[in-house]
Amino acid sequence: MQASSLAAVSCESQSAPVHRWTVDEVLALYEMPLMDLLWRAQGVHRQHFDANAIQRSTLLSVKTGGCSEDCGYCSQSARYETETGRERLMPVEEVVAAAKAAKDKGASRFCMGAAWKGPKDNDLDRVLDMVREVKALGMQTCVTLGMLKEGQAEKLKEAGLDYYNHNLDTDKEFYGQVIKSHTHDDRLDTLDQVRDAGINVCSGGIIGMGESRKNRAALIVQLANLPKPPESVPINNLVPIPGTPLADVPRLDPFEFVRTIAAARIAMPTSWVRLSAGRQEMSDELQAMCFLAGANSMFYGDFLLTTGNPDIERDDALFARLGMKAI
Ligand code: SAM
Ligand code: DTB
Ligand code: SF4
């Protein structure tokens, strides 16, 4: 690792970034020869993390389908005819049983997702019980419930919530081409509420929706330049869902996905970068390249929300082959 390339990225304390990234700077990372980019990202990664350890979260869809929003990639929007059915908010006991099973299999965090524009207060009460009980199992807790109203983030914090997932999803400039029922600024507003309540922010995006490389670089900049970079940054590869407007978008070059992981790692050196949706379609070799690029977190378990994930046996075998350990 060259000292000069480290200097460009290491001027950050744990709490406040002093370097404000520009789109041109992140585009320049994307344009590096891939081997140079991987070398630099791995150097940054090793300054802050154990390069052989991966954090594992298990997802559960606690309320599925029928969402009012029009996100063009989503199987759960009520506006598109997809194969995803509609299910009511799950009973707390069933959620806790799923969390226990995930813990027994080795997940350290349990992430509960709901297909809402945002939670109604009475629905939130049941989610608060889920958070309390999952936390009591000794797991880290995460929820993704859509946009929050005033006071809801504080209630989640009191219940013991560790992380709130709310993705910026794509560049502000491209956002309106994928989602019209709410705005990028609405997403930022919820992130402010989460951060102000003292909950860790989990926010990232989706790659491969037809956006340009510049849009991808701008998304990384918008995440890195938040008042504080998100503690956790999921990078999703679009899972094309038949029936949605993005069902037939041409597939992205996998190396562009790797470059996005590397750019996220370099721009957000102390954040957990999660290799998220799209892993089922990736070879083991491609995933290993994502770890080399600085990904150090993943979803673990046979399902994401409504689509599949590599089965646990495949992931366990991959960890063994790569000599990686779970945290
Ligand atoms: N309704 C809440 C929201 O929008 O924040 C929570 C659930 S929503 C399904 C959570 C995230 O899943 C989205 O922000 C998006 O990043 C990701 N996601 C949804 N569908 C996806 C797909 N087909 N491929 C990749 N990522 C997807
Ligand atoms: C995130 O960034 N990815 C996860 C989690 N946060 C909630 C969801 C991925 C969903 C993939 C499509 C599906 O299974 O419906
Ligand atoms: Fe609803 Fe979230 Fe899907 Fe958008 S991404 S349609 S808000 S569940």
Coordinates of C-alpha atoms and ligand atoms in Angstrom, one line a residue:
M1 CA 0.0 0.0 0.0
Q2 CA 1.5 3.3 -1.0
A3 CA 1.5 6.0 1.7
S4 CA 0.3 8.6 -0.8
S5 CA -2.9 6.7 -1.7
L6 CA -3.6 6.0 2.0
A7 CA -3.3 9.7 2.8
A8 CA -6.2 10.5 0.5
V9 CA -8.6 8.4 2.5
S10 CA -7.3 8.3 6.1
C11 CA -8.1 11.9 7.2
E12 CA -11.2 10.8 9.1
S13 CA -11.8 10.3 12.8
Q14 CA -14.4 7.7 14.0
S15 CA -17.1 10.3 14.4
A16 CA -16.7 13.1 11.9
P17 CA -15.5 13.0 8.3
V18 CA -13.1 15.8 7.5
H19 CA -12.9 14.8 3.9
R20 CA -15.9 15.6 1.8
W21 CA -15.9 13.4 -1.2
T22 CA -16.7 14.8 -4.7
V23 CA -18.3 12.8 -7.5
D24 CA -15.1 13.4 -9.6
E25 CA -12.9 11.8 -6.9
V26 CA -15.1 8.7 -6.6
L27 CA -15.4 8.5 -10.4
A28 CA -11.6 8.5 -10.5
L29 CA -11.6 5.5 -8.2
Y30 CA -14.0 3.7 -10.5
E31 CA -11.7 4.4 -13.4
M32 CA -8.5 3.0 -11.8
P33 CA -7.2 -0.3 -13.2
L34 CA -9.1 -3.0 -11.3
M35 CA -6.0 -4.5 -9.6
D36 CA -4.9 -1.1 -8.4
L37 CA -8.4 -0.3 -7.1
L38 CA -8.5 -3.7 -5.2
W39 CA -5.1 -3.1 -3.7
R40 CA -6.0 0.3 -2.5
A41 CA -9.4 -0.8 -1.1
Q42 CA -7.8 -3.8 0.7
G43 CA -5.2 -1.5 2.2
V44 CA -7.9 0.8 3.6
H45 CA -9.9 -2.2 4.8
R46 CA -6.9 -3.6 6.7
Q47 CA -6.4 -0.3 8.5
H48 CA -9.8 -0.6 10.2
F49 CA -10.9 -4.2 10.1
D50 CA -9.8 -7.8 10.4
A51 CA -9.8 -8.7 6.6
N52 CA -10.8 -12.3 7.3
A53 CA -13.9 -11.7 9.4
I54 CA -17.4 -11.2 8.1
Q55 CA -20.4 -10.0 10.0
R56 CA -23.6 -12.0 9.4
S57 CA -27.2 -10.7 9.6
T58 CA -30.3 -12.8 9.0
L59 CA -33.3 -11.1 7.4
L60 CA -37.0 -11.8 8.0
S61 CA -39.9 -10.2 6.2
V62 CA -42.3 -9.6 9.1
K63 CA -44.9 -7.9 6.9
T64 CA -44.9 -8.8 3.2
G65 CA -46.4 -7.2 0.1
G66 CA -49.2 -4.7 -0.6
C67 CA -46.9 -1.6 -0.2
S68 CA -48.4 1.7 -1.4
E69 CA -45.0 2.8 -2.8
D70 CA -43.9 2.4 -6.5
C71 CA -40.2 1.5 -6.2
G72 CA -39.6 0.1 -9.7
Y73 CA -37.4 -2.8 -8.4
C74 CA -39.6 -4.1 -5.7
S75 CA -41.7 -7.3 -5.6
Q76 CA -43.7 -5.9 -2.7
S77 CA -45.2 -2.8 -4.3
A78 CA -49.0 -3.1 -4.7
R79 CA -48.7 -1.3 -8.0
Y80 CA -47.1 -4.2 -9.9
E81 CA -48.3 -7.8 -10.6
T82 CA -45.6 -9.9 -9.1
E83 CA -45.6 -13.4 -7.6
T84 CA -45.2 -12.0 -4.0
G85 CA -48.4 -12.4 -2.0
R86 CA -49.6 -10.1 0.8
E87 CA -49.2 -11.1 4.4
R88 CA -50.2 -9.3 7.6
L89 CA -47.7 -8.3 10.3
M90 CA -46.4 -11.5 11.9
P91 CA -47.1 -12.5 15.5
V92 CA -44.2 -11.6 17.8
E93 CA -43.7 -15.3 18.9
E94 CA -43.1 -16.4 15.3
V95 CA -40.6 -13.7 14.8
V96 CA -38.8 -14.6 18.0
A97 CA -38.7 -18.3 17.0
A98 CA -37.1 -17.3 13.6
A99 CA -34.5 -15.1 15.4
K100 CA -33.6 -18.0 17.8
A101 CA -33.1 -20.3 14.8
A102 CA -30.9 -17.7 13.1
K103 CA -28.8 -17.2 16.2
D104 CA -28.3 -21.0 16.5
K105 CA -27.1 -21.1 12.9
G106 CA -24.5 -18.3 13.6
A107 CA -26.1 -14.9 12.8
S108 CA -25.1 -12.1 15.1
R109 CA -27.8 -9.6 13.9
F110 CA -31.5 -10.1 13.1
C111 CA -33.1 -7.7 10.6
M112 CA -36.9 -7.4 10.4
G113 CA -38.3 -5.9 7.2
A114 CA -41.8 -4.5 6.6
A115 CA -43.3 -3.5 3.3
W116 CA -44.7 -0.2 4.4
K117 CA -44.3 3.4 3.3
G118 CA -43.9 3.9 7.1
P119 CA -45.3 2.2 10.2
K120 CA -48.7 3.2 11.8
D121 CA -48.4 3.7 15.6
N122 CA -50.3 0.5 16.5
D123 CA -48.1 -1.6 14.1
L124 CA -45.0 0.0 15.6
D125 CA -46.1 -1.2 19.0
R126 CA -45.9 -4.8 17.9
V127 CA -42.5 -4.2 16.2
L128 CA -41.2 -2.7 19.5
D129 CA -42.1 -6.0 21.2
M130 CA -40.2 -7.8 18.5
V131 CA -37.2 -5.7 19.0
R132 CA -37.3 -6.1 22.8
E133 CA -37.6 -9.9 22.6
V134 CA -35.0 -10.4 19.8
K135 CA -32.6 -8.2 21.8
A136 CA -33.2 -10.3 24.9
L137 CA -31.9 -13.3 22.9
G138 CA -28.5 -11.5 22.9
M139 CA -28.7 -10.6 19.2
Q140 CA -28.2 -7.2 17.6
T141 CA -31.4 -5.9 16.2
C142 CA -32.2 -4.1 13.0
V143 CA -35.5 -3.1 11.4
T144 CA -36.4 -1.6 8.0
L145 CA -39.9 -0.2 8.2
G146 CA -39.9 2.7 5.7
M147 CA -40.2 6.4 6.6
L148 CA -40.6 7.3 10.2
K149 CA -42.8 10.0 11.8
E150 CA -41.6 12.2 14.6
G151 CA -41.2 10.3 17.9
Q152 CA -41.0 6.8 16.3
A153 CA -37.2 6.6 16.2
E154 CA -37.0 7.4 19.9
K155 CA -39.5 4.6 20.7
L156 CA -37.4 2.2 18.6
K157 CA -34.2 3.3 20.5
E158 CA -35.9 2.8 23.9
A159 CA -36.9 -0.7 22.8
G160 CA -33.3 -1.6 22.2
L161 CA -32.9 -1.1 18.5
D162 CA -29.3 -1.2 17.3
Y163 CA -29.6 -0.4 13.5
Y164 CA -32.3 1.1 11.3
N165 CA -32.0 0.2 7.6
H166 CA -33.2 2.9 5.2
N167 CA -31.4 3.0 1.9
L168 CA -30.8 6.0 -0.3
D169 CA -31.0 3.4 -3.0
T170 CA -29.7 5.5 -5.9
D171 CA -28.3 8.9 -6.8
K172 CA -30.6 11.8 -6.1
E173 CA -30.5 12.7 -9.8
F174 CA -31.7 9.2 -10.9
Y175 CA -34.1 8.6 -8.0
G176 CA -37.2 10.0 -9.8
Q177 CA -36.7 7.5 -12.7
V178 CA -37.1 4.6 -10.3
I179 CA -39.4 5.9 -7.6
K180 CA -42.1 8.6 -7.9
S181 CA -44.2 8.1 -4.8
H182 CA -41.6 9.6 -2.4
T183 CA -38.4 11.6 -2.8
H184 CA -34.7 11.2 -2.0
D185 CA -35.1 14.1 0.5
D186 CA -37.8 12.0 2.3
R187 CA -35.3 9.2 2.7
L188 CA -32.7 11.7 4.1
D189 CA -35.3 13.0 6.6
T190 CA -35.8 9.6 8.1
L191 CA -32.0 9.0 8.3
D192 CA -31.7 12.3 10.2
Q193 CA -34.4 11.1 12.7
V194 CA -32.6 7.7 13.1
R195 CA -29.2 9.3 13.7
D196 CA -30.7 11.9 16.1
A197 CA -32.3 9.2 18.2
G198 CA -28.9 7.6 18.6
I199 CA -29.6 4.5 16.5
N200 CA -26.9 3.2 14.1
V201 CA -27.7 4.0 10.5
C202 CA -27.7 1.3 7.9
S203 CA -28.0 2.9 4.5
G204 CA -26.8 1.9 1.0
G205 CA -28.3 1.3 -2.4
I206 CA -29.0 -0.9 -5.4
I207 CA -26.7 -1.2 -8.4
G208 CA -27.7 -2.3 -11.9
M209 CA -31.0 -0.4 -12.3
G210 CA -29.9 1.2 -15.5
E211 CA -28.0 4.1 -13.7
S212 CA -24.8 5.4 -15.1
R213 CA -21.3 5.0 -13.5
K214 CA -21.6 8.7 -12.5
N215 CA -24.9 7.9 -10.8
R216 CA -23.2 5.1 -8.9
A217 CA -20.3 7.4 -7.9
A218 CA -22.8 10.1 -6.8
L219 CA -24.7 7.6 -4.6
I220 CA -21.4 6.7 -2.8
V221 CA -20.7 10.4 -2.3
Q222 CA -24.2 11.1 -0.9
L223 CA -23.7 8.2 1.6
A224 CA -20.1 9.2 2.5
N225 CA -21.0 12.9 3.0
L226 CA -24.0 12.3 5.3
P227 CA -23.5 14.2 8.6
K228 CA -21.8 10.9 9.7
P229 CA -21.2 8.0 7.3
P230 CA -23.6 5.2 7.9
E231 CA -22.3 2.6 10.3
S232 CA -23.5 -0.1 7.8
V233 CA -23.7 0.2 4.0
P234 CA -25.6 -2.5 2.1
I235 CA -24.7 -2.7 -1.6
N236 CA -27.4 -4.6 -3.4
N237 CA -27.2 -5.9 -6.9
L238 CA -30.6 -5.6 -8.5
V239 CA -32.6 -8.9 -8.3
P240 CA -34.8 -8.6 -11.3
I241 CA -38.4 -9.2 -10.4
P242 CA -40.9 -10.2 -13.1
G243 CA -43.8 -7.8 -13.3
T244 CA -41.8 -4.8 -12.1
P245 CA -40.6 -1.9 -14.4
L246 CA -37.0 -3.0 -13.9
A247 CA -37.6 -6.7 -14.7
D248 CA -35.7 -6.5 -18.0
V249 CA -32.9 -4.0 -17.3
P250 CA -29.6 -5.3 -18.9
R251 CA -27.4 -7.0 -16.3
L252 CA -24.4 -5.1 -15.0
D253 CA -20.8 -6.2 -15.6
P254 CA -19.9 -8.0 -12.3
F255 CA -16.6 -6.1 -12.2
E256 CA -18.6 -2.9 -12.0
F257 CA -20.3 -4.3 -8.9
V258 CA -16.8 -5.1 -7.4
R259 CA -15.7 -1.6 -8.2
T260 CA -18.7 -0.2 -6.4
I261 CA -17.8 -2.2 -3.2
A262 CA -14.2 -0.9 -3.5
A263 CA -15.4 2.7 -3.9
A264 CA -17.7 2.3 -0.9
R265 CA -14.9 0.9 1.2
I266 CA -12.4 3.7 0.3
A267 CA -15.0 6.5 0.7
M268 CA -16.3 5.0 4.0
P269 CA -13.3 3.4 5.6
T270 CA -14.8 2.6 9.0
S271 CA -18.3 1.5 7.8
W272 CA -19.4 -2.1 7.5
V273 CA -19.9 -2.7 3.8
R274 CA -22.5 -5.4 3.2
L275 CA -22.5 -7.6 0.1
S276 CA -26.3 -7.7 0.0
A277 CA -29.0 -8.8 -2.6
G278 CA -27.8 -10.6 -5.7
R279 CA -25.4 -13.0 -4.0
Q280 CA -27.4 -16.1 -5.1
E281 CA -26.4 -15.4 -8.7
M282 CA -22.8 -14.7 -7.9
S283 CA -20.0 -17.3 -8.2
D284 CA -17.9 -18.0 -5.1
E285 CA -15.0 -16.4 -6.9
L286 CA -16.9 -13.2 -7.5
Q287 CA -17.9 -13.1 -3.8
A288 CA -14.3 -13.6 -2.8
M289 CA -13.4 -10.6 -5.0
C290 CA -16.0 -8.5 -3.2
F291 CA -14.4 -9.4 0.1
L292 CA -11.0 -8.4 -1.3
A293 CA -12.6 -5.1 -2.4
G294 CA -13.6 -4.5 1.3
A295 CA -17.0 -6.1 1.8
N296 CA -17.2 -7.4 5.4
S297 CA -20.8 -8.1 6.1
M298 CA -23.5 -10.3 4.4
F299 CA -27.0 -11.6 4.7
Y300 CA -26.9 -15.2 6.0
G301 CA -29.9 -17.5 5.6
D302 CA -31.8 -19.1 2.8
F303 CA -34.1 -16.0 2.1
L304 CA -33.7 -12.3 1.8
L305 CA -37.2 -10.7 2.1
T306 CA -39.1 -12.3 -0.9
T307 CA -36.2 -13.7 -2.9
G308 CA -33.6 -16.3 -2.3
N309 CA -30.1 -16.1 -0.9
P310 CA -27.3 -18.7 -1.0
D311 CA -28.2 -21.5 1.4
I312 CA -26.3 -21.7 4.6
E313 CA -24.4 -24.9 3.6
R314 CA -23.0 -23.1 0.6
D315 CA -22.0 -20.0 2.7
D316 CA -20.4 -22.2 5.4
A317 CA -18.4 -24.1 2.7
L318 CA -17.3 -20.8 1.2
F319 CA -16.1 -19.5 4.6
A320 CA -14.2 -22.7 5.1
R321 CA -12.6 -22.6 1.7
L322 CA -11.6 -18.9 2.1
G323 CA -10.4 -19.3 5.8
M324 CA -12.9 -16.6 6.9
K325 CA -14.6 -16.4 10.2
A326 CA -18.0 -15.1 11.2
I327 CA -18.5 -12.3 13.6
Ligands
SAM1 N1 -40.2 -0.5 2.8 C1 -39.0 -0.3 3.4 C2 -38.1 0.6 2.6 O1 -38.3 0.8 1.4 O2 -37.1 1.1 3.2 C3 -38.2 -1.5 3.8 C4 -38.2 -2.7 2.9 S1 -37.4 -2.5 1.3 C5 -37.8 -4.0 0.5 C6 -35.6 -2.5 1.7 C7 -34.6 -2.4 0.6 O3 -34.5 -3.6 -0.1 C8 -34.8 -1.4 -0.4 O4 -34.5 -0.1 0.0 C9 -33.9 -1.9 -1.5 O5 -32.6 -1.3 -1.4 C10 -33.8 -3.4 -1.3 N2 -34.5 -4.1 -2.4 C11 -35.8 -4.3 -2.6 N3 -36.1 -5.0 -3.7 C12 -34.9 -5.3 -4.3 C13 -34.5 -5.9 -5.4 N4 -35.3 -6.5 -6.3 N5 -33.1 -6.1 -5.7 C14 -32.2 -5.5 -4.8 N6 -32.6 -4.9 -3.7 C15 -33.9 -4.7 -3.4
DTB2 C1 -30.9 -4.2 2.1 O1 -30.2 -3.2 1.7 N1 -31.2 -5.3 1.4 C2 -32.1 -6.1 2.1 C3 -32.3 -5.4 3.4 N2 -31.6 -4.2 3.2 C4 -33.7 -5.2 3.9 C5 -33.3 -6.5 1.3 C6 -33.0 -7.1 -0.1 C7 -34.2 -7.4 -0.8 C8 -34.0 -8.2 -2.0 C9 -35.3 -8.5 -2.7 C10 -36.3 -9.3 -1.9 O2 -35.9 -10.3 -1.3 O3 -37.4 -8.9 -1.9
SF4_3 FE1 -42.5 -0.5 -0.4 FE2 -40.0 -0.5 0.5 FE3 -40.7 -2.0 -1.6 FE4 -40.5 0.6 -1.9 S1 -38.8 -0.8 -1.4 S2 -42.2 -0.7 -2.6 S3 -41.2 1.3 0.2 S4 -41.4 -2.3 0.4

